[in-house]
Short mmCIF file of C-alpha atoms in Angstrom, two decimals:
data_model
loop_
_atom_site.label_atom_id
_atom_site.label_comp_id
_atom_site.label_asym_id
_atom_site.label_seq_id
_atom_site.Cartn_x
_atom_site.Cartn_y
_atom_site.Cartn_z
CA MET A 1 -3.37 -0.10 -14.41
CA SER A 2 -1.08 -2.67 -12.67
CA LEU A 3 2.04 -0.97 -10.38
CA ASP A 4 5.20 -1.84 -11.76
CA ASN A 5 7.29 -3.77 -8.85
CA ARG A 6 10.07 -5.09 -10.99
CA ALA A 7 12.73 -2.92 -9.17
CA THR A 8 11.55 -4.33 -5.61
CA VAL A 9 11.33 -7.50 -7.11
CA ARG A 10 14.99 -7.35 -8.40
CA LYS A 11 16.26 -6.19 -5.25
CA VAL A 12 15.21 -8.96 -3.48
CA LEU A 13 16.38 -11.29 -5.93
CA ILE A 14 19.46 -10.31 -5.56
CA ILE A 15 19.65 -10.46 -2.08
CA THR A 16 18.62 -13.97 -1.92
CA LEU A 17 21.17 -15.05 -4.68
CA LEU A 18 23.97 -14.01 -2.68
CA LEU A 19 22.62 -15.70 0.34
CA ASN A 20 21.62 -18.49 -1.54
CA ILE A 21 25.22 -18.95 -2.97
CA PHE A 22 26.65 -18.79 0.28
CA VAL A 23 24.49 -21.57 1.62
CA MET A 24 25.43 -23.87 -1.46
CA LEU A 25 28.96 -23.25 -1.18
CA LEU A 26 28.61 -24.32 2.45
CA LYS A 27 26.61 -27.43 2.21
CA ALA A 28 28.31 -28.33 -0.95
CA VAL A 29 31.75 -28.16 1.36
CA VAL A 30 30.61 -30.00 4.34
CA GLY A 31 29.30 -32.48 2.48
CA LYS A 32 32.05 -33.28 0.54
CA LEU A 33 34.38 -33.54 3.65
CA THR A 34 31.58 -35.78 5.29
CA GLY A 35 30.72 -37.86 2.36
CA SER A 36 26.98 -37.40 2.90
CA LEU A 37 24.57 -38.10 -0.07
CA SER A 38 21.72 -36.56 1.51
CA LEU A 39 23.94 -33.58 2.09
CA LEU A 40 25.26 -33.42 -1.36
CA ALA A 41 21.69 -33.76 -2.55
CA ASP A 42 20.49 -31.01 -0.46
CA ALA A 43 23.37 -28.93 -2.12
CA LEU A 44 22.05 -29.96 -5.65
CA HIS A 45 18.93 -28.22 -4.32
CA SER A 46 20.40 -25.30 -3.31
CA VAL A 47 21.97 -24.99 -6.86
CA THR A 48 18.07 -24.56 -8.08
CA ASP A 49 17.46 -21.95 -5.21
CA SER A 50 20.46 -19.79 -7.14
CA ALA A 51 19.49 -20.71 -10.65
CA ASN A 52 15.67 -19.97 -9.64
CA ASN A 53 16.94 -16.20 -8.53
CA ILE A 54 18.66 -15.29 -11.95
CA LEU A 55 15.61 -17.54 -13.65
CA GLY A 56 13.61 -14.69 -11.74
CA LEU A 57 16.03 -11.89 -12.59
CA ILE A 58 15.57 -12.41 -16.02
CA ALA A 59 11.70 -12.84 -15.82
CA SER A 60 11.33 -9.75 -14.06
CA ARG A 61 13.46 -7.71 -16.65
CA PHE A 62 10.68 -8.68 -19.08
CA SER A 63 7.51 -8.76 -16.91
CA SER A 64 6.66 -4.89 -17.29
CA PRO A 65 2.68 -4.57 -16.31
CA GLN A 66 2.20 -1.88 -18.73
CA PRO A 67 1.03 -2.19 -22.34
CA ASP A 68 2.76 -1.35 -25.50
CA ARG A 69 2.29 -1.53 -29.34
CA GLU A 70 3.34 -5.48 -29.24
CA HIS A 71 1.59 -6.56 -26.08
CA PRO A 72 -1.19 -4.55 -25.25
CA TYR A 73 -2.18 -7.00 -22.23
CA GLY A 74 0.76 -5.79 -20.73
CA HIS A 75 3.99 -8.49 -20.02
CA LEU A 76 3.04 -10.19 -16.79
CA LYS A 77 2.75 -13.63 -18.03
CA PHE A 78 6.70 -13.60 -18.06
CA GLU A 79 6.40 -13.91 -14.65
CA ALA A 80 4.06 -16.84 -14.57
CA VAL A 81 6.46 -18.38 -16.96
CA GLY A 82 9.58 -17.65 -14.89
CA ALA A 83 7.70 -19.33 -12.00
CA LEU A 84 7.08 -22.55 -14.22
CA GLY A 85 11.07 -22.61 -14.80
CA ILE A 86 11.06 -22.95 -11.30
CA ALA A 87 8.80 -25.85 -10.80
CA ALA A 88 11.27 -27.76 -13.84
CA PHE A 89 14.22 -26.75 -11.39
CA LEU A 90 12.43 -28.38 -8.91
CA GLY A 91 11.65 -31.88 -10.93
CA ILE A 92 15.41 -32.02 -11.81
CA ALA A 93 16.32 -31.81 -8.28
CA CYS A 94 13.80 -34.27 -7.19
CA PHE A 95 15.05 -37.06 -10.08
CA GLU A 96 19.02 -36.36 -9.08
CA ILE A 97 18.19 -36.84 -5.19
CA LEU A 98 16.34 -40.33 -6.05
CA GLN A 99 19.36 -41.69 -8.63
CA GLY A 100 21.80 -40.96 -6.03
CA ALA A 101 19.90 -42.40 -3.19
CA VAL A 102 19.11 -45.55 -5.64
CA GLU A 103 23.04 -45.86 -6.84
CA ARG A 104 24.04 -45.69 -2.79
CA ILE A 105 21.76 -48.49 -1.96
CA LEU A 106 22.84 -50.70 -5.07
CA ASN A 107 26.52 -49.84 -4.90
CA GLY A 108 27.21 -49.11 -1.56
CA GLY A 109 29.72 -46.14 -0.76
CA GLU A 110 31.83 -44.90 2.18
CA PRO A 111 30.53 -44.48 5.04
CA VAL A 112 29.22 -40.67 6.36
CA ARG A 113 31.63 -38.81 8.95
CA ILE A 114 30.24 -36.11 10.75
CA SER A 115 31.67 -33.94 13.75
CA ALA A 116 29.79 -31.28 16.13
CA PRO A 117 31.44 -28.30 14.31
CA GLU A 118 29.97 -29.97 10.61
CA LEU A 119 26.32 -29.96 12.26
CA TRP A 120 26.95 -25.77 13.78
CA LEU A 121 27.22 -25.02 10.34
CA LEU A 122 24.13 -26.82 8.76
CA LEU A 123 22.32 -25.26 11.89
CA VAL A 124 23.67 -21.56 10.46
CA VAL A 125 22.54 -22.98 7.05
CA LEU A 126 19.05 -23.70 8.23
CA GLY A 127 18.71 -20.19 9.92
CA VAL A 128 19.35 -18.26 6.55
CA ASN A 129 17.06 -20.57 4.81
CA ILE A 130 14.49 -19.60 7.13
CA PHE A 131 15.35 -15.77 6.79
CA VAL A 132 15.43 -15.99 2.88
CA THR A 133 11.76 -17.87 2.99
CA PHE A 134 9.99 -15.37 5.23
CA TYR A 135 11.85 -12.53 3.31
CA GLU A 136 10.74 -13.20 0.15
CA ARG A 137 7.42 -14.41 0.73
CA HIS A 138 6.77 -11.11 2.83
CA VAL A 139 7.74 -8.74 -0.36
CA GLY A 140 6.28 -11.16 -2.90
CA VAL A 141 2.72 -10.95 -1.28
CA LYS A 142 3.35 -7.33 -0.36
CA VAL A 143 3.93 -6.31 -4.02
CA GLY A 144 2.11 -9.38 -5.49
CA SER A 145 4.81 -10.70 -7.47
CA PRO A 146 3.96 -14.62 -8.13
CA ILE A 147 7.98 -15.05 -9.08
CA LEU A 148 8.96 -14.01 -5.37
CA ILE A 149 6.25 -16.55 -4.09
CA ALA A 150 7.00 -19.18 -5.73
CA ASP A 151 10.51 -19.05 -4.84
CA ALA A 152 9.67 -18.50 -1.32
CA LYS A 153 7.61 -21.62 -1.57
CA HIS A 154 10.81 -23.43 -3.12
CA THR A 155 12.88 -22.22 -0.46
CA MET A 156 10.73 -23.66 2.04
CA SER A 157 10.90 -26.91 0.85
CA ASP A 158 14.71 -26.11 1.12
CA VAL A 159 14.49 -25.54 4.89
CA TRP A 160 12.84 -28.94 5.46
CA VAL A 161 14.92 -31.29 3.31
CA THR A 162 17.72 -29.11 5.65
CA ILE A 163 16.03 -30.19 8.72
CA SER A 164 15.42 -33.84 7.21
CA VAL A 165 19.23 -33.85 6.81
CA ILE A 166 20.58 -32.22 9.69
CA GLY A 167 18.40 -35.05 11.48
CA GLY A 168 19.48 -37.85 9.46
CA LEU A 169 23.40 -36.50 10.24
CA ILE A 170 22.81 -36.48 13.63
CA GLY A 171 21.69 -40.10 13.62
CA VAL A 172 24.79 -40.94 11.80
CA TRP A 173 26.88 -38.84 14.26
CA LEU A 174 25.37 -41.42 16.42
CA GLY A 175 26.00 -44.56 14.85
CA TYR A 176 22.97 -44.99 12.50
CA GLN A 177 24.72 -44.84 8.99
CA TRP A 178 21.63 -46.13 7.04
CA LEU A 179 19.61 -43.09 8.14
CA ASP A 180 21.38 -40.86 5.09
CA VAL A 181 20.17 -43.02 2.54
CA VAL A 182 16.68 -43.34 4.18
CA LEU A 183 16.07 -39.58 4.54
CA ALA A 184 16.81 -38.78 0.80
CA PHE A 185 13.66 -40.23 -0.06
CA PRO A 186 11.89 -37.88 1.90
CA VAL A 187 13.71 -35.10 0.38
CA ALA A 188 12.71 -35.75 -2.59
CA LEU A 189 9.10 -36.17 -2.37
CA LEU A 190 9.10 -32.33 -0.59
CA VAL A 191 10.98 -31.21 -3.55
CA PHE A 192 8.51 -32.83 -6.00
CA TRP A 193 5.52 -31.45 -3.95
CA SER A 194 6.83 -27.92 -4.01
CA GLY A 195 7.45 -28.32 -7.65
CA TRP A 196 3.56 -29.43 -8.39
CA THR A 197 2.16 -26.63 -5.58
CA VAL A 198 4.27 -24.14 -8.12
CA LEU A 199 3.04 -25.13 -11.24
CA LYS A 200 -0.44 -25.56 -9.93
CA GLU A 201 -0.84 -21.93 -8.98
CA ASN A 202 0.56 -20.44 -12.46
CA LEU A 203 -0.93 -22.64 -14.94
CA PRO A 204 -4.45 -20.78 -14.42
CA TRP A 205 -2.77 -17.22 -15.43
CA LEU A 206 -1.42 -19.00 -18.13
CA VAL A 207 -4.39 -20.57 -19.65
CA ASP A 208 -6.53 -17.96 -19.13
CA GLN A 209 -8.94 -19.91 -16.49
CA ILE A 210 -11.70 -17.78 -14.86
CA ALA A 211 -10.50 -15.01 -12.39
CA ILE A 212 -14.15 -13.82 -10.99
CA ALA A 213 -17.16 -15.85 -10.87
CA PRO A 214 -19.66 -14.18 -13.54
CA GLU A 215 -22.11 -14.59 -11.19
CA VAL A 216 -20.61 -12.00 -8.68
CA ILE A 217 -19.55 -9.83 -11.91
CA HIS A 218 -23.47 -10.20 -12.92
CA ALA A 219 -24.61 -9.24 -9.48
CA ILE A 220 -22.49 -6.19 -9.21
CA ALA A 221 -23.58 -5.06 -12.82
CA LEU A 222 -27.32 -5.37 -11.80
CA SER A 223 -26.79 -2.79 -8.76
CA VAL A 224 -26.29 -0.30 -10.87
CA PRO A 225 -29.85 1.72 -11.76
CA GLY A 226 -30.34 1.64 -15.45
CA VAL A 227 -28.83 -1.91 -15.84
CA ILE A 228 -31.38 -4.24 -17.28
CA ASN A 229 -29.51 -7.16 -17.27
CA CYS A 230 -25.71 -8.24 -18.13
CA HIS A 231 -24.21 -11.51 -19.91
CA ASP A 232 -21.39 -12.93 -22.16
CA ILE A 233 -19.36 -12.38 -18.94
CA ALA A 234 -15.68 -13.25 -19.07
CA SER A 235 -12.41 -12.66 -16.68
CA ARG A 236 -9.00 -13.60 -16.43
CA GLY A 237 -5.66 -12.79 -14.49
CA VAL A 238 -5.01 -12.55 -10.86
CA VAL A 239 -7.38 -11.00 -8.58
CA GLY A 240 -5.18 -8.35 -6.91
CA ARG A 241 -2.58 -8.53 -9.21
CA GLN A 242 -4.06 -7.96 -12.73
CA VAL A 243 -7.67 -8.80 -13.97
CA PHE A 244 -8.97 -8.48 -17.66
CA MET A 245 -13.03 -8.37 -18.17
CA GLU A 246 -15.26 -7.93 -20.48
CA MET A 247 -18.97 -8.44 -20.70
CA HIS A 248 -22.59 -7.26 -22.65
CA LEU A 249 -24.60 -4.78 -20.78
CA ILE A 250 -28.28 -4.18 -21.30
CA VAL A 251 -29.08 -0.79 -20.44
CA ASP A 252 -32.18 1.65 -20.19
CA ALA A 253 -31.23 4.39 -22.25
CA GLU A 254 -32.29 6.61 -24.85
CA ASP A 255 -29.02 8.08 -25.84
CA VAL A 256 -25.07 7.61 -25.79
CA GLU A 257 -24.50 9.64 -23.28
CA THR A 258 -27.18 7.97 -20.53
CA ALA A 259 -25.54 4.71 -21.38
CA HIS A 260 -21.77 6.18 -21.13
CA ARG A 261 -22.69 7.32 -17.68
CA ILE A 262 -24.26 3.72 -16.81
CA THR A 263 -21.52 1.98 -17.75
CA GLU A 264 -18.78 4.35 -16.21
CA GLU A 265 -21.06 3.75 -12.89
CA VAL A 266 -20.55 0.11 -13.36
CA GLU A 267 -16.83 0.13 -14.13
CA ARG A 268 -16.16 2.19 -10.93
CA LEU A 269 -18.13 -0.25 -8.71
CA LEU A 270 -16.05 -3.37 -10.47
CA GLU A 271 -12.45 -1.26 -10.11
CA GLU A 272 -13.60 -0.68 -6.25
CA ARG A 273 -13.81 -4.08 -5.75
CA PHE A 274 -10.99 -5.89 -8.21
CA ARG A 275 -8.62 -3.38 -8.94
CA PRO A 276 -6.13 -3.09 -11.15
CA VAL A 277 -8.87 -4.32 -13.66
CA ARG A 278 -9.82 -3.53 -17.75
CA ILE A 279 -12.75 -3.33 -18.32
CA VAL A 280 -14.39 -3.80 -22.08
CA ILE A 281 -18.08 -3.24 -21.86
CA HIS A 282 -20.30 -3.65 -25.09
CA VAL A 283 -23.50 -1.85 -24.55
CA GLU A 284 -26.94 -2.88 -25.88
CA PRO A 285 -30.55 -1.37 -26.27
CA PRO A 286 -33.50 -2.17 -23.93
CA GLU A 287 -34.98 -4.51 -25.96
CA TYR A 288 -32.40 -6.82 -26.38
CA GLN A 289 -32.73 -10.33 -24.91
CA SER A 290 -30.53 -12.92 -23.23
CA GLU A 291 -30.31 -14.98 -20.40
CA GLN A 292 -26.42 -16.47 -20.75
CA ILE A 293 -24.84 -14.90 -18.00
CA SER A 294 -21.55 -16.66 -19.39
CA PHE A 295 -20.32 -19.49 -21.55
CA GLY A 296 -20.40 -23.03 -21.44
CA ALA A 297 -23.18 -25.71 -20.97
CA ASN A 298 -24.17 -24.69 -17.48
CA SER A 299 -24.38 -21.06 -18.46
CA LYS A 300 -27.71 -19.50 -17.86
#
């Protein structure tokens, strides 16, 4: 049975939400004072950070791993849906940044003015972002929360964005006004890449992509005395978080009690290797024959 980590996830999300609101306000104020397009775009990116935390809190509220009548497989996919919401926010931020940069190139704008104290404030922002990234990732990996890991990736993109913006504003401070607009484009690409990574990591969970190679499960099952063969193996979920597995097991048993003992040993080995895992085994008699390990045209 998967552990319920929602209390820990909510605590981390609330802490990071408060920090992200602080960062967002600081960027917006400095961006408004300086007229920096790249910094205002960065502030927009930080708005998505706060929105992601709120989305994560909502997803965590409904993502209990415990099964119930309406959701016999638990509710863990709610977190994956929340992670996809983060990817959507990143896509919106990317579009807004590119739109602002193109408008500045076509229509021009007021020159950017930046002072040393304002640059120091941005270094404080950078430090907060770095702390949030490593804090969220550490806890996310520890408790197996995809929403925290996804949000940490998002915040890491914010770190690189802020580094780029600070570099550009230092250049503006030295007299290179064009740097502010030019750097808005790599900022947008970093945001897009972060969103694509989150999308790629969470889609397999939602579309029930294979979790464990059937050949691995087959080998473990056949290592148990009394197992003749194993076929029609299927698995889904995320290893280390929650896996659902099913198979047909041909056993050398004359009675139900012996067959049950053999399947219990197979389940024990699989749970030891891949826990938490829920396993369904269909037992078949010794005379039954099948070489189809799994499903698909290439299955044997």
